[in-house]
mmCIF file of C-alpha atoms and ligand atoms in Angstrom:
data_model
loop_
_atom_site.group_PDB
_atom_site.id
_atom_site.type_symbol
_atom_site.label_atom_id
_atom_site.label_comp_id
_atom_site.label_asym_id
_atom_site.label_seq_id
_atom_site.Cartn_x
_atom_site.Cartn_y
_atom_site.Cartn_z
ATOM 1 C CA MET A 1 49.251 -29.432 -74.652
ATOM 2 C CA LYS A 2 50.776 -28.564 -71.583
ATOM 3 C CA PRO A 3 50.166 -25.320 -70.070
ATOM 4 C CA GLY A 4 52.298 -22.418 -70.379
ATOM 5 C CA LYS A 5 54.566 -20.986 -66.590
ATOM 6 C CA THR A 6 52.224 -17.907 -65.193
ATOM 7 C CA ALA A 7 53.425 -14.650 -65.041
ATOM 8 C CA ILE A 8 52.478 -11.834 -62.575
ATOM 9 C CA ILE A 9 53.262 -8.130 -62.950
ATOM 10 C CA THR A 10 52.973 -6.200 -61.054
ATOM 11 C CA GLY A 11 51.680 -2.832 -63.193
ATOM 12 C CA ALA A 12 51.383 -3.981 -66.167
ATOM 13 C CA SER A 13 48.020 -1.347 -67.135
ATOM 14 C CA ARG A 14 50.907 0.941 -68.996
ATOM 15 C CA GLY A 15 54.488 1.317 -69.863
ATOM 16 C CA ILE A 16 57.109 -0.750 -69.427
ATOM 17 C CA GLY A 17 55.259 -3.085 -67.163
ATOM 18 C CA ALA A 18 52.825 -2.925 -69.736
ATOM 19 C CA ALA A 19 55.946 -4.779 -72.889
ATOM 20 C CA ILE A 20 56.677 -6.944 -70.336
ATOM 21 C CA ALA A 21 53.218 -8.373 -70.442
ATOM 22 C CA ARG A 22 53.309 -8.439 -74.097
ATOM 23 C CA ARG A 23 56.506 -9.921 -74.372
ATOM 24 C CA LEU A 24 55.677 -13.298 -72.052
ATOM 25 C CA ALA A 25 52.761 -14.134 -73.588
ATOM 26 C CA ARG A 26 54.626 -13.170 -77.203
ATOM 27 C CA ASP A 27 56.892 -16.163 -75.243
ATOM 28 C CA GLY A 28 54.503 -18.379 -74.214
ATOM 29 C CA MET A 29 53.638 -17.358 -70.467
ATOM 30 C CA GLN A 30 50.225 -16.896 -69.373
ATOM 31 C CA VAL A 31 50.363 -13.274 -67.906
ATOM 32 C CA VAL A 32 49.003 -11.924 -65.122
ATOM 33 C CA ILE A 33 48.080 -7.994 -65.095
ATOM 34 C CA ASN A 34 47.996 -5.953 -62.025
ATOM 35 C CA TYR A 35 47.664 -2.072 -61.611
ATOM 36 C CA ALA A 36 46.312 0.077 -59.498
ATOM 37 C CA SER A 37 44.352 2.480 -61.144
ATOM 38 C CA SER A 38 44.337 2.573 -65.231
ATOM 39 C CA ALA A 39 41.558 -0.057 -65.203
ATOM 40 C CA GLN A 40 40.167 0.740 -68.946
ATOM 41 C CA GLN A 41 43.861 -0.271 -70.110
ATOM 42 C CA ALA A 42 44.488 -3.704 -68.901
ATOM 43 C CA GLU A 43 41.312 -4.408 -70.183
ATOM 44 C CA GLU A 44 42.365 -2.845 -72.903
ATOM 45 C CA LEU A 45 45.880 -4.971 -72.593
ATOM 46 C CA VAL A 46 44.327 -8.222 -71.285
ATOM 47 C CA ALA A 47 41.799 -8.147 -74.928
ATOM 48 C CA ALA A 48 44.587 -7.365 -77.076
ATOM 49 C CA ILE A 49 46.902 -10.264 -75.661
ATOM 50 C CA LYS A 50 44.373 -12.980 -75.907
ATOM 51 C CA ALA A 51 43.376 -11.195 -79.451
ATOM 52 C CA ASP A 52 47.166 -12.460 -80.482
ATOM 53 C CA GLY A 53 46.226 -16.287 -79.181
ATOM 54 C CA GLY A 54 47.396 -15.087 -75.336
ATOM 55 C CA ALA A 55 46.152 -15.818 -72.215
ATOM 56 C CA ALA A 56 45.874 -13.397 -69.677
ATOM 57 C CA ILE A 57 43.863 -11.422 -67.238
ATOM 58 C CA ALA A 58 43.898 -7.900 -65.225
ATOM 59 C CA VAL A 59 43.975 -8.132 -61.335
ATOM 60 C CA LYS A 60 43.561 -4.391 -59.319
ATOM 61 C CA ALA A 61 45.277 -4.470 -56.228
ATOM 62 C CA ASP A 62 48.115 -1.671 -55.508
ATOM 63 C CA VAL A 63 50.830 -3.532 -54.594
ATOM 64 C CA ALA A 64 51.492 -1.497 -51.431
ATOM 65 C CA ARG A 65 48.607 -2.938 -49.494
ATOM 66 C CA SER A 66 50.722 -6.772 -48.513
ATOM 67 C CA ALA A 67 46.623 -7.947 -48.422
ATOM 68 C CA GLU A 68 45.754 -7.010 -52.052
ATOM 69 C CA VAL A 69 48.681 -8.172 -52.810
ATOM 70 C CA LYS A 70 47.841 -12.060 -50.853
ATOM 71 C CA ALA A 71 44.874 -11.331 -53.398
ATOM 72 C CA LEU A 72 46.612 -10.500 -56.537
ATOM 73 C CA PHE A 73 48.292 -14.103 -56.040
ATOM 74 C CA ASP A 74 44.858 -15.722 -54.926
ATOM 75 C CA ALA A 75 43.740 -14.343 -58.653
ATOM 76 C CA ALA A 76 46.472 -15.811 -60.583
ATOM 77 C CA GLU A 77 46.559 -19.778 -58.510
ATOM 78 C CA THR A 78 42.999 -19.654 -59.408
ATOM 79 C CA ALA A 79 42.795 -18.353 -63.112
ATOM 80 C CA PHE A 80 45.416 -20.690 -63.967
ATOM 81 C CA GLY A 81 47.150 -22.439 -61.054
ATOM 82 C CA SER A 82 50.297 -21.469 -59.892
ATOM 83 C CA VAL A 83 52.424 -19.141 -60.690
ATOM 84 C CA ASP A 84 55.814 -19.695 -61.644
ATOM 85 C CA VAL A 85 57.210 -15.700 -62.176
ATOM 86 C CA LEU A 86 57.442 -12.505 -60.337
ATOM 87 C CA VAL A 87 57.841 -9.305 -62.450
ATOM 88 C CA ASN A 88 58.252 -6.506 -59.351
ATOM 89 C CA ASN A 89 57.487 -3.919 -61.681
ATOM 90 C CA ALA A 90 55.118 -1.692 -60.118
ATOM 91 C CA GLY A 91 57.095 2.045 -59.774
ATOM 92 C CA ILE A 92 56.981 5.512 -58.263
ATOM 93 C CA LEU A 93 58.556 9.595 -59.636
ATOM 94 C CA PRO A 94 57.460 12.513 -58.263
ATOM 95 C CA SER A 95 57.529 14.416 -61.553
ATOM 96 C CA SER A 96 58.625 17.007 -59.726
ATOM 97 C CA LEU A 97 62.350 15.532 -59.264
ATOM 98 C CA PRO A 98 62.677 17.685 -55.327
ATOM 99 C CA THR A 99 66.174 17.539 -53.550
ATOM 100 C CA LEU A 100 66.680 15.352 -50.941
ATOM 101 C CA ALA A 101 66.120 18.535 -48.823
ATOM 102 C CA GLN A 102 62.416 19.868 -50.130
ATOM 103 C CA THR A 103 61.152 16.304 -50.130
ATOM 104 C CA ASP A 104 57.987 16.377 -48.601
ATOM 105 C CA ASP A 105 57.116 13.013 -45.963
ATOM 106 C CA ALA A 106 53.724 12.632 -48.107
ATOM 107 C CA THR A 107 56.404 12.514 -51.369
ATOM 108 C CA PHE A 108 58.833 10.471 -48.985
ATOM 109 C CA ASP A 109 56.559 7.813 -47.848
ATOM 110 C CA SER A 110 54.291 7.035 -50.587
ATOM 111 C CA LEU A 111 58.048 6.107 -52.723
ATOM 112 C CA PHE A 112 58.676 3.791 -50.574
ATOM 113 C CA ALA A 113 55.502 2.485 -49.346
ATOM 114 C CA ILE A 114 54.780 1.426 -53.713
ATOM 115 C CA ASN A 115 59.023 0.860 -54.683
ATOM 116 C CA VAL A 116 59.924 -0.768 -51.780
ATOM 117 C CA LYS A 117 57.075 -1.872 -49.291
ATOM 118 C CA GLY A 118 55.392 -2.700 -52.759
ATOM 119 C CA SER A 119 58.458 -5.385 -54.075
ATOM 120 C CA PHE A 120 58.231 -6.924 -50.626
ATOM 121 C CA ASN A 121 55.027 -7.831 -49.889
ATOM 122 C CA ALA A 122 55.005 -9.308 -53.477
ATOM 123 C CA MET A 123 58.571 -10.998 -52.782
ATOM 124 C CA ARG A 124 57.131 -12.197 -49.415
ATOM 125 C CA GLU A 125 54.009 -13.883 -51.261
ATOM 126 C CA ALA A 126 56.226 -15.441 -54.266
ATOM 127 C CA ALA A 127 58.430 -16.982 -51.241
ATOM 128 C CA ALA A 128 55.152 -19.173 -50.014
ATOM 129 C CA ARG A 129 53.955 -19.468 -54.030
ATOM 130 C CA LEU A 130 56.881 -20.244 -56.439
ATOM 131 C CA HIS A 131 57.902 -23.307 -57.401
ATOM 132 C CA GLN A 132 61.377 -24.926 -58.357
ATOM 133 C CA GLY A 133 62.223 -23.627 -61.542
ATOM 134 C CA GLY A 134 60.309 -19.908 -60.246
ATOM 135 C CA ALA A 135 61.892 -16.168 -61.838
ATOM 136 C CA VAL A 136 61.582 -13.124 -59.600
ATOM 137 C CA ILE A 137 62.364 -10.111 -60.985
ATOM 138 C CA ASN A 138 62.762 -7.292 -59.567
ATOM 139 C CA PHE A 139 62.946 -3.261 -60.587
ATOM 140 C CA SER A 140 65.413 -0.347 -59.894
ATOM 141 C CA THR A 141 66.632 1.938 -61.504
ATOM 142 C CA SER A 142 70.135 3.231 -63.284
ATOM 143 C CA VAL A 143 70.495 6.391 -61.231
ATOM 144 C CA ILE A 144 71.919 4.478 -58.842
ATOM 145 C CA GLY A 145 74.936 4.693 -60.928
ATOM 146 C CA LEU A 146 74.264 8.290 -62.152
ATOM 147 C CA ALA A 147 73.628 9.824 -58.701
ATOM 148 C CA LEU A 148 71.946 12.625 -60.436
ATOM 149 C CA PRO A 149 71.083 15.321 -57.606
ATOM 150 C CA GLY A 150 67.060 14.901 -57.316
ATOM 151 C CA TYR A 151 66.782 11.466 -57.878
ATOM 152 C CA ALA A 152 68.114 11.810 -53.255
ATOM 153 C CA ILE A 153 64.832 9.104 -51.959
ATOM 154 C CA TYR A 154 64.081 7.023 -55.950
ATOM 155 C CA ALA A 155 67.212 5.961 -55.608
ATOM 156 C CA ALA A 156 67.606 5.131 -52.225
ATOM 157 C CA THR A 157 64.105 2.958 -52.936
ATOM 158 C CA LYS A 158 65.899 1.214 -55.799
ATOM 159 C CA SER A 159 69.153 0.801 -53.422
ATOM 160 C CA ALA A 160 66.958 -1.150 -50.306
ATOM 161 C CA VAL A 161 65.662 -3.043 -53.530
ATOM 162 C CA GLU A 162 68.789 -4.078 -54.795
ATOM 163 C CA THR A 163 69.690 -5.350 -52.229
ATOM 164 C CA MET A 164 66.520 -7.389 -51.042
ATOM 165 C CA THR A 165 67.713 -8.816 -54.590
ATOM 166 C CA ASN A 166 71.283 -10.012 -53.592
ATOM 167 C CA ILE A 167 70.036 -11.759 -50.476
ATOM 168 C CA PHE A 168 66.540 -12.968 -50.955
ATOM 169 C CA ALA A 169 68.185 -15.357 -54.036
ATOM 170 C CA LYS A 170 70.392 -16.278 -51.604
ATOM 171 C CA GLU A 171 67.851 -16.732 -49.022
ATOM 172 C CA LEU A 172 65.432 -19.147 -51.659
ATOM 173 C CA ARG A 173 68.141 -21.795 -52.008
ATOM 174 C CA GLY A 174 67.588 -25.188 -52.653
ATOM 175 C CA LYS A 175 64.354 -24.361 -53.952
ATOM 176 C CA ASN A 176 65.749 -24.081 -57.971
ATOM 177 C CA ILE A 177 64.564 -19.919 -58.245
ATOM 178 C CA THR A 178 66.044 -17.352 -59.216
ATOM 179 C CA VAL A 179 65.671 -13.656 -57.694
ATOM 180 C CA ASN A 180 67.484 -11.353 -60.584
ATOM 181 C CA ALA A 181 66.733 -7.255 -60.417
ATOM 182 C CA ILE A 182 66.670 -4.599 -63.988
ATOM 183 C CA ALA A 183 68.362 -1.467 -63.342
ATOM 184 C CA PRO A 184 66.371 0.679 -66.698
ATOM 185 C CA GLY A 185 68.188 4.067 -68.188
ATOM 186 C CA PRO A 186 65.468 6.749 -69.072
ATOM 187 C CA THR A 187 63.497 4.986 -70.802
ATOM 188 C CA ALA A 188 60.654 6.376 -73.103
ATOM 189 C CA THR A 189 57.234 6.302 -70.526
ATOM 190 C CA SER A 190 55.094 9.240 -68.912
ATOM 191 C CA LEU A 191 57.404 8.247 -65.244
ATOM 192 C CA PHE A 192 59.958 9.764 -66.875
ATOM 193 C CA LEU A 193 59.320 11.716 -69.356
ATOM 194 C CA ASP A 194 56.334 14.209 -67.366
ATOM 195 C CA GLY A 195 57.731 16.793 -66.120
ATOM 196 C CA LYS A 196 60.865 17.426 -68.539
ATOM 197 C CA THR A 197 61.657 19.396 -70.910
ATOM 198 C CA GLU A 198 62.293 18.190 -74.546
ATOM 199 C CA GLU A 199 65.703 19.872 -73.992
ATOM 200 C CA THR A 200 66.366 17.978 -70.651
ATOM 201 C CA ILE A 201 64.882 14.725 -72.344
ATOM 202 C CA ALA A 202 67.064 15.066 -75.709
ATOM 203 C CA ARG A 203 70.322 15.490 -72.872
ATOM 204 C CA LEU A 204 69.273 12.853 -71.247
ATOM 205 C CA ALA A 205 68.428 10.634 -74.625
ATOM 206 C CA ASN A 206 72.165 11.646 -75.883
ATOM 207 C CA MET A 207 74.229 10.526 -72.282
ATOM 208 C CA ALA A 208 74.334 6.361 -73.439
ATOM 209 C CA PRO A 209 76.681 6.207 -76.628
ATOM 210 C CA LEU A 210 73.991 4.538 -78.205
ATOM 211 C CA GLU A 211 71.870 8.312 -77.916
ATOM 212 C CA ARG A 212 68.272 7.663 -77.013
ATOM 213 C CA LEU A 213 66.012 6.278 -74.787
ATOM 214 C CA GLY A 214 65.116 2.990 -73.782
ATOM 215 C CA THR A 215 61.978 1.350 -74.991
ATOM 216 C CA PRO A 216 59.737 -0.142 -73.118
ATOM 217 C CA ASP A 217 60.344 -3.162 -75.643
ATOM 218 C CA ASP A 218 64.632 -3.180 -74.344
ATOM 219 C CA ILE A 219 63.312 -3.726 -71.190
ATOM 220 C CA ALA A 220 60.738 -6.265 -71.998
ATOM 221 C CA ALA A 221 62.742 -8.020 -74.006
ATOM 222 C CA ALA A 222 65.780 -8.283 -70.282
ATOM 223 C CA VAL A 223 62.953 -9.703 -68.513
ATOM 224 C CA SER A 224 62.728 -12.247 -71.270
ATOM 225 C CA PHE A 225 65.603 -13.515 -71.023
ATOM 226 C CA LEU A 226 65.789 -13.327 -67.484
ATOM 227 C CA ALA A 227 62.094 -15.594 -67.152
ATOM 228 C CA GLY A 228 63.896 -17.649 -69.445
ATOM 229 C CA PRO A 229 65.181 -21.155 -69.865
ATOM 230 C CA ASP A 230 68.389 -19.259 -71.114
ATOM 231 C CA ALA A 231 68.994 -17.279 -67.767
ATOM 232 C CA ARG A 232 69.022 -20.482 -64.635
ATOM 233 C CA TRP A 233 72.468 -19.446 -63.622
ATOM 234 C CA ILE A 234 72.152 -15.663 -63.922
ATOM 235 C CA ASN A 235 70.745 -15.830 -59.920
ATOM 236 C CA GLY A 236 71.047 -12.491 -57.340
ATOM 237 C CA GLN A 237 72.710 -9.898 -60.247
ATOM 238 C CA THR A 238 71.730 -6.578 -60.717
ATOM 239 C CA LEU A 239 71.339 -6.327 -64.939
ATOM 240 C CA ARG A 240 71.669 -2.444 -65.973
ATOM 241 C CA ALA A 241 69.648 -2.200 -69.046
ATOM 242 C CA ASN A 242 70.376 1.746 -69.980
ATOM 243 C CA GLY A 243 72.962 1.843 -73.804
ATOM 244 C CA GLY A 244 75.933 1.988 -71.407
ATOM 245 C CA LEU A 245 74.618 4.738 -70.343
ATOM 246 C CA VAL A 246 76.774 4.219 -66.525
HETATM 247 P P1 NAP B 1 55.114 3.283 -65.947
HETATM 248 O O1 NAP B 1 54.859 4.097 -67.005
HETATM 249 O O2 NAP B 1 54.401 5.138 -64.608
HETATM 250 O O3 NAP B 1 54.095 2.635 -65.152
HETATM 251 C C1 NAP B 1 54.042 2.130 -64.080
HETATM 252 C C2 NAP B 1 52.966 1.653 -64.289
HETATM 253 O O4 NAP B 1 52.807 1.137 -62.678
HETATM 254 C C3 NAP B 1 51.419 1.653 -63.792
HETATM 255 O O5 NAP B 1 51.435 0.356 -65.023
HETATM 256 C C4 NAP B 1 51.013 1.787 -62.855
HETATM 257 O O6 NAP B 1 49.217 1.571 -62.710
HETATM 258 C C5 NAP B 1 51.267 1.059 -61.711
HETATM 259 N N1 NAP B 1 51.269 1.367 -60.567
HETATM 260 C C6 NAP B 1 51.737 2.930 -59.953
HETATM 261 N N2 NAP B 1 51.511 2.212 -58.005
HETATM 262 C C7 NAP B 1 51.063 0.923 -57.740
HETATM 263 C C8 NAP B 1 50.297 0.532 -57.564
HETATM 264 N N3 NAP B 1 50.856 1.174 -56.116
HETATM 265 N N4 NAP B 1 50.049 -0.852 -57.387
HETATM 266 C C9 NAP B 1 50.550 -1.180 -58.695
HETATM 267 N N5 NAP B 1 50.717 -0.809 -59.280
HETATM 268 C C10 NAP B 1 51.294 -0.018 -59.087
HETATM 269 O O7 NAP B 1 56.595 3.585 -65.113
HETATM 270 P P2 NAP B 1 57.292 3.279 -66.263
HETATM 271 O O8 NAP B 1 57.671 3.943 -66.400
HETATM 272 O O9 NAP B 1 56.534 2.170 -66.349
HETATM 273 O O10 NAP B 1 58.554 1.888 -64.623
HETATM 274 C C11 NAP B 1 58.258 0.830 -64.293
HETATM 275 C C12 NAP B 1 59.247 0.353 -63.437
HETATM 276 O O11 NAP B 1 60.794 0.582 -64.168
HETATM 277 C C13 NAP B 1 59.127 1.308 -61.918
HETATM 278 O O12 NAP B 1 59.666 0.122 -61.166
HETATM 279 C C14 NAP B 1 60.374 2.489 -62.973
HETATM 280 O O13 NAP B 1 60.443 2.960 -61.369
HETATM 281 C C15 NAP B 1 61.637 1.172 -63.208
HETATM 282 N N6 NAP B 1 62.266 2.263 -63.791
HETATM 283 C C16 NAP B 1 61.691 2.962 -64.827
HETATM 284 C C17 NAP B 1 62.300 3.828 -65.815
HETATM 285 C C18 NAP B 1 62.865 4.617 -66.836
HETATM 286 O O14 NAP B 1 63.389 5.936 -67.236
HETATM 287 N N7 NAP B 1 61.004 4.997 -67.211
HETATM 288 C C19 NAP B 1 64.046 3.955 -65.256
HETATM 289 C C20 NAP B 1 64.868 2.905 -64.643
HETATM 290 C C21 NAP B 1 63.163 2.567 -63.650
HETATM 291 P P3 NAP B 1 47.834 1.967 -62.747
HETATM 292 O O15 NAP B 1 48.085 3.267 -63.795
HETATM 293 O O16 NAP B 1 46.993 1.353 -62.653
HETATM 294 O O17 NAP B 1 47.868 3.470 -61.699
#
């Protein structure tokens, strides 16, 4: 039997990334579950995917460090032969949501290190490793469209990701590799829920005409489309997956 494609999903120990790993494994891909610190959750996810008949490994790597990202791709190639799909999902958002004026240097630097440099590190590695028919899916946010106070630096990091997405797609001309981004709206994970009151969560959930929060599985379904055979003509785009919020 021809082995399935291999996908690296960064930040897949929890939240949206974990749902993407489960979904791509169900789609028949071999999945590489990257994490920074949640080793136990990553290993439990590997075990669950294997129990369902899938193939998965967990690899610790801080996406902000280029040498660790290189080692992540090495581990994927050693385990599964080659890498076909990169999902640049790892990202952070400060739960305190400081205004631009109240953002300290450490918060600014870590947001850019993980959200922008992390995505860059993995895209640069993907340019050298992905083959014809490959796909890169980056992560932006619908808050770029909403322009909510408290999200200035976070949204700025994701604007940088959207710009890299569009230009990287063009730079890969001739390789038959697509590069797109997903921009979720509020999605029920700890990144969104932590630090918010029930009232704030309910208000944000009701902003979309579909009147609910997104689920990690909603976002994983969009990633599955962009990573799969039906999206080969979609390239250089950002898909807002947000229930009609913006
Ligand atoms: P989450 O629940 O907080 O999960 C974040 C994941 O990223 C975890 O697996 C974490 O691993 C990993 N991670 C964090 N820093 C890392 C690093 N330096 N290197 C490698 N992995 C790292 O977040 P989420 O809500 O699933 O968000 C996933 C993506 O969607 C992010 O890019 C986020 O910006 C974007 N997004 C989310 C929402 C939302 O409402 N949830 C909306 C729009 C966009 P460890 O546990 O091992 O640290």
